[in-house]
Coordinates of C-alpha atoms in Angstrom, one line a residue:
M1 CA 77.5 103.6 78.3
I2 CA 80.8 104.7 79.0
E3 CA 79.2 108.2 80.1
K4 CA 78.2 106.7 83.0
A5 CA 81.4 106.2 84.1
L6 CA 81.9 110.0 84.6
K7 CA 79.1 110.0 87.2
G8 CA 78.8 109.8 90.7
G9 CA 79.3 110.4 94.2
R10 CA 82.2 112.3 96.0
G11 CA 83.7 109.3 97.6
Y12 CA 83.4 108.2 94.2
W13 CA 85.8 111.4 92.5
T14 CA 88.5 111.0 95.4
W15 CA 88.9 107.7 94.9
V16 CA 89.7 108.3 90.9
A17 CA 91.6 111.5 92.2
F18 CA 93.6 109.5 94.6
L19 CA 94.2 107.2 91.5
L20 CA 95.3 109.9 89.3
V21 CA 97.9 111.3 91.8
V22 CA 99.1 108.3 91.8
I23 CA 99.6 107.5 88.2
G24 CA 100.8 110.8 88.3
L25 CA 104.0 109.8 90.2
G26 CA 104.6 106.5 88.2
V27 CA 104.5 108.9 84.5
T28 CA 107.4 111.2 86.5
A29 CA 108.9 107.7 87.9
Y30 CA 109.0 106.0 84.1
A31 CA 109.8 109.0 82.5
R32 CA 113.5 109.3 85.0
Q33 CA 113.3 106.2 84.3
M34 CA 113.7 106.6 80.3
T35 CA 115.4 109.0 80.7
I36 CA 118.8 107.5 82.5
G37 CA 117.7 104.2 81.2
L38 CA 117.4 101.0 83.8
G39 CA 120.4 101.8 85.9
V40 CA 118.3 103.6 87.9
T41 CA 116.5 100.4 89.0
G42 CA 117.9 97.2 90.5
M43 CA 118.5 95.0 87.8
G44 CA 121.4 94.5 86.4
R45 CA 123.3 91.8 84.4
D46 CA 123.0 88.8 86.5
I47 CA 119.4 89.9 87.7
S48 CA 117.5 90.9 84.9
W49 CA 114.2 90.6 85.9
G50 CA 112.7 92.7 88.6
V51 CA 109.6 93.9 90.3
Y52 CA 108.3 94.8 86.9
I53 CA 108.0 90.9 85.8
A54 CA 107.1 89.8 89.5
Q55 CA 103.9 91.9 88.5
F56 CA 103.2 91.3 85.0
T57 CA 103.1 87.1 86.2
F58 CA 100.5 87.1 89.0
L59 CA 98.3 89.5 86.8
V60 CA 98.6 87.2 83.8
G61 CA 96.9 84.5 86.4
V62 CA 94.5 87.0 87.6
A63 CA 93.6 87.6 84.0
A64 CA 93.3 84.3 83.3
S65 CA 90.9 83.5 86.3
A66 CA 88.2 85.2 84.6
V67 CA 86.9 81.5 83.2
M68 CA 86.7 80.4 85.9
L69 CA 83.2 82.5 86.5
V70 CA 83.1 82.2 82.1
L71 CA 83.0 78.3 82.1
P72 CA 80.4 77.5 84.7
Y73 CA 77.9 80.6 83.6
Y74 CA 77.9 79.7 79.4
L75 CA 79.1 76.0 79.2
H76 CA 77.3 74.4 82.6
N77 CA 74.3 77.5 82.4
Q78 CA 74.9 78.0 86.4
K79 CA 72.3 81.0 86.4
A80 CA 74.3 81.6 89.9
F81 CA 77.1 83.7 88.1
S82 CA 75.0 85.9 86.2
K83 CA 75.4 89.1 88.3
I84 CA 78.9 88.7 88.6
V85 CA 80.5 87.1 85.2
I86 CA 80.5 91.0 83.6
V87 CA 82.8 91.7 86.9
G88 CA 85.7 89.1 85.5
E89 CA 85.8 89.7 81.8
F90 CA 86.3 93.3 82.9
L91 CA 88.4 92.0 85.3
A92 CA 90.8 90.5 82.8
V93 CA 90.9 93.5 80.5
S94 CA 91.9 95.6 83.3
A95 CA 94.9 93.2 84.3
A96 CA 96.1 92.2 80.8
L97 CA 96.6 96.1 80.1
M98 CA 98.7 95.9 83.5
C99 CA 100.3 92.6 82.5
M100 CA 100.8 94.6 78.6
L101 CA 102.2 97.6 80.8
F102 CA 104.5 96.2 83.3
I103 CA 106.5 94.6 80.1
L104 CA 106.9 98.0 78.0
A105 CA 108.4 99.4 82.0
D106 CA 110.9 96.2 82.0
M107 CA 111.9 97.4 78.1
G108 CA 114.7 99.6 78.2
R109 CA 113.7 100.5 74.5
P110 CA 109.6 99.9 74.4
D111 CA 109.4 101.3 70.8
R112 CA 111.1 98.1 69.5
V113 CA 108.2 96.2 71.1
L114 CA 106.7 96.5 67.4
N115 CA 109.6 94.4 66.7
V116 CA 108.2 92.1 67.9
L117 CA 105.1 92.3 65.3
L118 CA 106.3 93.6 62.1
Y119 CA 109.0 91.3 62.7
P120 CA 107.7 88.0 64.0
S121 CA 109.5 85.2 65.5
P122 CA 107.2 81.9 65.9
H123 CA 110.2 80.3 67.9
S124 CA 109.7 82.6 70.2
M125 CA 108.1 82.3 73.5
V126 CA 108.2 86.3 74.2
F127 CA 106.6 86.3 70.4
W128 CA 103.4 84.5 71.7
D129 CA 103.2 85.5 74.6
V130 CA 102.6 88.7 73.4
M131 CA 99.8 88.0 70.6
V132 CA 97.7 85.1 73.7
L133 CA 97.7 88.5 75.7
N134 CA 96.8 91.0 73.0
G135 CA 94.1 88.5 71.6
Y136 CA 92.6 87.9 75.7
L137 CA 92.9 91.5 76.1
L138 CA 90.5 92.9 73.2
L139 CA 88.2 88.9 73.5
N140 CA 87.6 90.5 76.6
L141 CA 86.8 93.7 76.7
V142 CA 84.6 92.8 73.3
S143 CA 82.4 90.0 74.4
G144 CA 81.9 92.1 77.7
W145 CA 81.1 95.5 76.5
A146 CA 78.8 93.5 73.7
V147 CA 76.9 91.9 76.3
L148 CA 76.5 94.8 78.4
G149 CA 75.3 96.7 75.0
A150 CA 72.8 93.7 74.5
E151 CA 71.6 93.1 78.6
R152 CA 71.2 97.4 78.4
K153 CA 68.8 97.4 75.3
G154 CA 67.2 94.2 76.6
V155 CA 68.1 91.8 73.5
A156 CA 69.8 88.8 73.0
P157 CA 73.8 88.6 72.1
A158 CA 74.2 88.7 68.5
P159 CA 75.4 85.0 68.3
W160 CA 79.1 86.4 67.3
V161 CA 79.5 87.5 70.7
K162 CA 79.1 83.9 72.4
A163 CA 81.1 82.6 69.9
L164 CA 84.2 84.9 71.0
I165 CA 83.6 84.0 74.7
Y166 CA 83.5 80.5 74.1
L167 CA 87.1 80.9 72.0
S168 CA 87.9 83.4 75.1
I169 CA 88.0 79.5 77.7
P170 CA 90.8 77.7 75.4
W171 CA 92.4 81.6 75.7
A172 CA 92.6 81.7 78.7
F173 CA 94.2 78.9 79.9
S174 CA 96.5 79.4 76.4
I175 CA 97.7 82.7 78.2
H176 CA 99.0 81.3 81.2
T177 CA 100.6 77.8 80.3
V178 CA 102.8 80.0 77.5
T179 CA 104.0 82.8 80.6
A180 CA 105.4 79.7 82.1
F181 CA 107.3 77.9 79.0
L182 CA 108.5 81.3 79.1
F183 CA 110.2 80.8 82.8
A184 CA 110.5 76.7 81.5
G185 CA 112.4 78.1 78.3
L186 CA 115.5 79.0 80.4
P187 CA 117.7 76.0 81.2
G188 CA 120.4 77.6 82.8
R189 CA 117.5 78.4 85.4
H190 CA 117.1 75.7 87.7
L191 CA 114.5 76.5 89.7
W192 CA 112.1 77.0 86.7
L193 CA 113.2 73.9 84.8
T194 CA 110.2 71.8 86.0
A195 CA 107.6 70.4 83.7
V196 CA 105.1 71.4 86.1
L197 CA 105.6 75.3 85.8
A198 CA 102.6 75.4 84.1
P199 CA 99.8 73.5 86.0
R200 CA 101.3 75.0 89.0
F201 CA 101.0 78.6 86.8
L202 CA 97.1 77.5 86.5
A203 CA 96.7 76.2 89.7
S204 CA 97.8 79.6 92.1
A205 CA 95.9 81.8 89.1
F206 CA 92.6 79.9 89.8
A207 CA 93.2 80.6 93.3
A208 CA 94.3 84.0 93.7
G209 CA 92.4 85.5 90.4
T210 CA 88.9 83.9 92.2
A211 CA 89.2 84.7 95.7
I212 CA 90.4 88.8 94.4
L213 CA 86.7 88.1 92.8
I214 CA 85.1 87.2 96.1
L215 CA 86.4 90.0 97.8
L216 CA 85.6 92.5 94.6
T217 CA 82.1 91.7 95.6
F218 CA 82.4 92.5 98.9
V219 CA 84.0 95.7 97.8
L220 CA 80.3 96.0 95.5
K221 CA 78.5 95.0 97.8
R222 CA 80.2 97.9 100.0
F223 CA 80.2 100.9 98.3
A224 CA 78.3 100.3 95.1
K225 CA 75.7 98.7 96.8
F226 CA 74.9 96.1 94.1
D227 CA 75.4 92.6 95.9
A228 CA 75.9 89.9 93.7
G229 CA 74.3 86.9 96.3
Q230 CA 76.2 84.5 98.8
E231 CA 75.7 81.9 96.4
P232 CA 78.4 82.6 93.9
R233 CA 80.8 84.0 96.9
L234 CA 80.6 80.3 98.3
K235 CA 81.2 78.3 95.0
L236 CA 83.8 80.3 94.1
A237 CA 85.4 80.3 97.5
V238 CA 85.4 76.2 96.8
L239 CA 87.5 76.6 93.5
S240 CA 89.3 78.7 95.2
S241 CA 90.3 76.2 97.9
Y242 CA 91.1 73.5 95.7
A243 CA 92.8 75.5 93.2
G244 CA 95.2 76.8 96.2
L245 CA 95.5 73.0 97.5
A246 CA 96.5 72.4 94.3
N247 CA 99.3 75.1 93.8
L248 CA 100.4 73.8 97.8
F249 CA 100.4 70.6 96.3
F250 CA 102.7 71.1 93.3
L251 CA 105.3 73.2 96.0
G252 CA 105.6 70.2 97.8
T253 CA 106.2 67.8 94.3
E254 CA 109.2 71.0 93.3
F255 CA 110.5 70.5 97.2
F256 CA 110.9 66.3 97.2
T257 CA 112.3 66.6 93.8
A258 CA 115.0 68.4 94.6
F259 CA 115.7 67.6 97.9
Y260 CA 115.0 63.9 97.4
S261 CA 117.2 63.8 94.2
N262 CA 119.8 65.6 96.0
I263 CA 121.1 67.1 92.6
P264 CA 122.4 70.5 94.4
A265 CA 121.7 72.4 91.1
H266 CA 117.9 72.1 91.8
K267 CA 118.2 72.6 95.4
H268 CA 119.7 75.5 95.2
S269 CA 117.6 78.4 94.3
L270 CA 114.8 76.6 96.9
Q271 CA 117.3 77.1 99.9
Y272 CA 117.6 80.9 99.4
L273 CA 113.8 81.5 99.0
F274 CA 113.3 79.2 103.1
F275 CA 116.1 78.9 104.6
G276 CA 119.2 81.1 103.2
F277 CA 122.1 80.1 101.0
E278 CA 125.5 80.8 101.8
G279 CA 124.3 83.5 103.9
H280 CA 122.1 85.2 102.0
A281 CA 119.0 85.1 103.5
P282 CA 116.8 88.2 101.8
L283 CA 113.3 86.9 101.0
V284 CA 113.3 83.7 104.1
P285 CA 110.8 85.6 106.0
F286 CA 108.7 85.9 103.0
M287 CA 109.0 82.9 101.8
W288 CA 107.5 81.2 105.7
F289 CA 104.6 84.1 105.9
S290 CA 103.3 83.0 102.1
L291 CA 103.3 79.1 103.4
I292 CA 102.1 79.8 106.5
T293 CA 100.1 81.9 105.5
G294 CA 99.3 80.2 102.0
I295 CA 97.9 77.0 104.0
I296 CA 96.0 78.3 106.9
S297 CA 93.5 80.7 104.0
V298 CA 93.3 77.2 101.9
S299 CA 91.9 75.4 105.2
V300 CA 89.7 78.2 106.1
L301 CA 88.7 78.4 102.5
L302 CA 88.6 74.2 102.6
S303 CA 85.8 74.4 106.0
P304 CA 82.0 74.5 105.1
P305 CA 81.1 76.4 108.4
L306 CA 84.2 78.7 108.0
R307 CA 84.0 80.5 104.4
R308 CA 80.1 80.9 105.1
K309 CA 81.5 84.0 107.6
N310 CA 81.7 86.8 106.0
G311 CA 84.7 87.7 108.2
A312 CA 86.4 85.1 107.4
L313 CA 85.9 84.5 104.3
I314 CA 87.2 88.3 103.6
A315 CA 90.2 87.2 105.5
A316 CA 91.2 84.1 103.8
C317 CA 90.4 85.5 100.5
I318 CA 93.4 88.5 101.5
G319 CA 95.7 86.1 102.7
L320 CA 95.2 83.6 100.0
V321 CA 95.5 86.1 97.6
V322 CA 99.1 88.2 99.9
S323 CA 101.4 84.5 99.8
I324 CA 100.4 83.8 96.3
W325 CA 102.0 87.3 95.6
I326 CA 104.8 86.6 97.4
D327 CA 105.0 83.1 96.3
K328 CA 104.6 83.6 93.0
G329 CA 106.4 87.3 92.0
M330 CA 108.9 87.9 94.7
G331 CA 109.9 84.1 94.9
L332 CA 110.0 82.3 91.2
V333 CA 110.9 85.7 89.7
F334 CA 113.7 86.9 92.6
G335 CA 115.0 83.4 93.3
G336 CA 114.9 81.6 90.2
F337 CA 118.3 84.1 88.9
V338 CA 119.7 83.0 92.6
P339 CA 122.0 81.1 92.1
T340 CA 123.7 82.8 88.8
P341 CA 125.0 80.5 86.4
L342 CA 128.6 81.5 87.3
E343 CA 127.4 80.6 90.5
A344 CA 127.4 83.9 92.1
I345 CA 124.8 84.5 94.7
V346 CA 123.1 88.4 93.6
D347 CA 120.9 89.2 96.1
Y348 CA 117.8 91.9 94.4
M349 CA 116.1 95.0 96.1
P350 CA 113.6 97.5 93.8
T351 CA 114.7 100.9 94.0
A352 CA 112.1 103.9 94.5
T353 CA 112.0 104.0 90.8
E354 CA 110.7 100.6 90.6
I355 CA 108.1 100.8 93.3
S356 CA 107.1 104.4 92.0
V357 CA 106.6 102.9 88.3
T358 CA 104.9 99.8 89.8
L359 CA 102.4 101.6 91.9
G360 CA 101.3 104.2 88.4
I361 CA 100.8 100.9 86.9
W362 CA 98.6 99.3 89.1
A363 CA 97.3 102.3 89.6
I364 CA 96.1 102.4 86.2
G365 CA 94.3 98.9 86.4
L366 CA 92.4 100.3 89.0
L367 CA 91.1 103.2 87.0
V368 CA 90.4 101.0 84.3
L369 CA 88.7 99.0 86.4
T370 CA 86.3 101.1 88.6
M371 CA 85.4 103.0 84.9
L372 CA 84.4 99.3 83.6
L373 CA 82.6 98.4 86.1
K374 CA 80.7 101.9 87.4
T375 CA 79.6 101.5 84.0
A376 CA 78.1 97.3 84.7
I377 CA 76.3 98.0 87.6
A378 CA 74.9 101.7 86.2
V379 CA 73.7 99.2 83.3
K380 CA 72.8 96.0 85.6
T381 CA 70.8 98.4 88.3
Q382 CA 69.4 100.8 85.0
E383 CA 70.8 103.6 87.6

């Protein structure tokens, strides 16, 4: 079926060519990083995770959000999602692929990643993160492709396909839970040392990922003439609003715990992010923009009259995605390193090399998603 992705008009091939150019720039930047080393990045001894891990953290949530379509469609027989459940599965594939590429980009010696498999360490969260990410990618790719092939032939999917789909539901929760444990298992970083980090990760994942799915339906309607319908969009908007509300609640509990207890170690990271700390405040404007945008977006999604208006729905979804991208990526990852265990304050700024590699990996993910959705839509519309 992949040959269907090789057919398209001028707009389609212009988009593909643009992505290939960005990928080329990213590969060039990554070759420079591999030649010189991680010294070309803004990372160092005090801040060892930068923009790569920030993107990884956000995209793990996007990958997990596919369950918001798979669960109601396959377990609760919600036929409204029948046209777009494949969109969620293929979005999970591209997001999981980008997650693994960002991990490789963050490693100084990516060839050593095979040691995770050759010399497994079950007590390590990194080992489990690699396992669940690879497993989730394969589950969604195999099950999504098998369902699409069966639909093309006009037959029911094989029984083993349903088993994989059901397995992918708890697996979706596991990938972000393990990622949260990867952060929370570092006792020297007080911003991450919290029991609500895993629930907060899941809430933000379902909020942002579902919003991206809504935006994808509008993109497909506009450029591919594939309309998933208003009903699934509105149902997804409700799910996204509740998840976004839960995410804001968890953020509020972090503030209460830190400032009501008045324990300095718990307060410092939040002070650095939202108010500035000892003269350092590079992220303060971004964090307040994230918080205000998130509150407004969730409020719009919670209002039935507003979310029924396409313009308001699109704006709210974009706002929610940007808000969580800032909070979960820049805020959570960068802020977790301030102050250091030695009480030093080190600001982080990504370099041009990091930004180029990041854009290149995003372009790879978008190219894979474009080709998968092109194939899926061609099959569903029989064009």
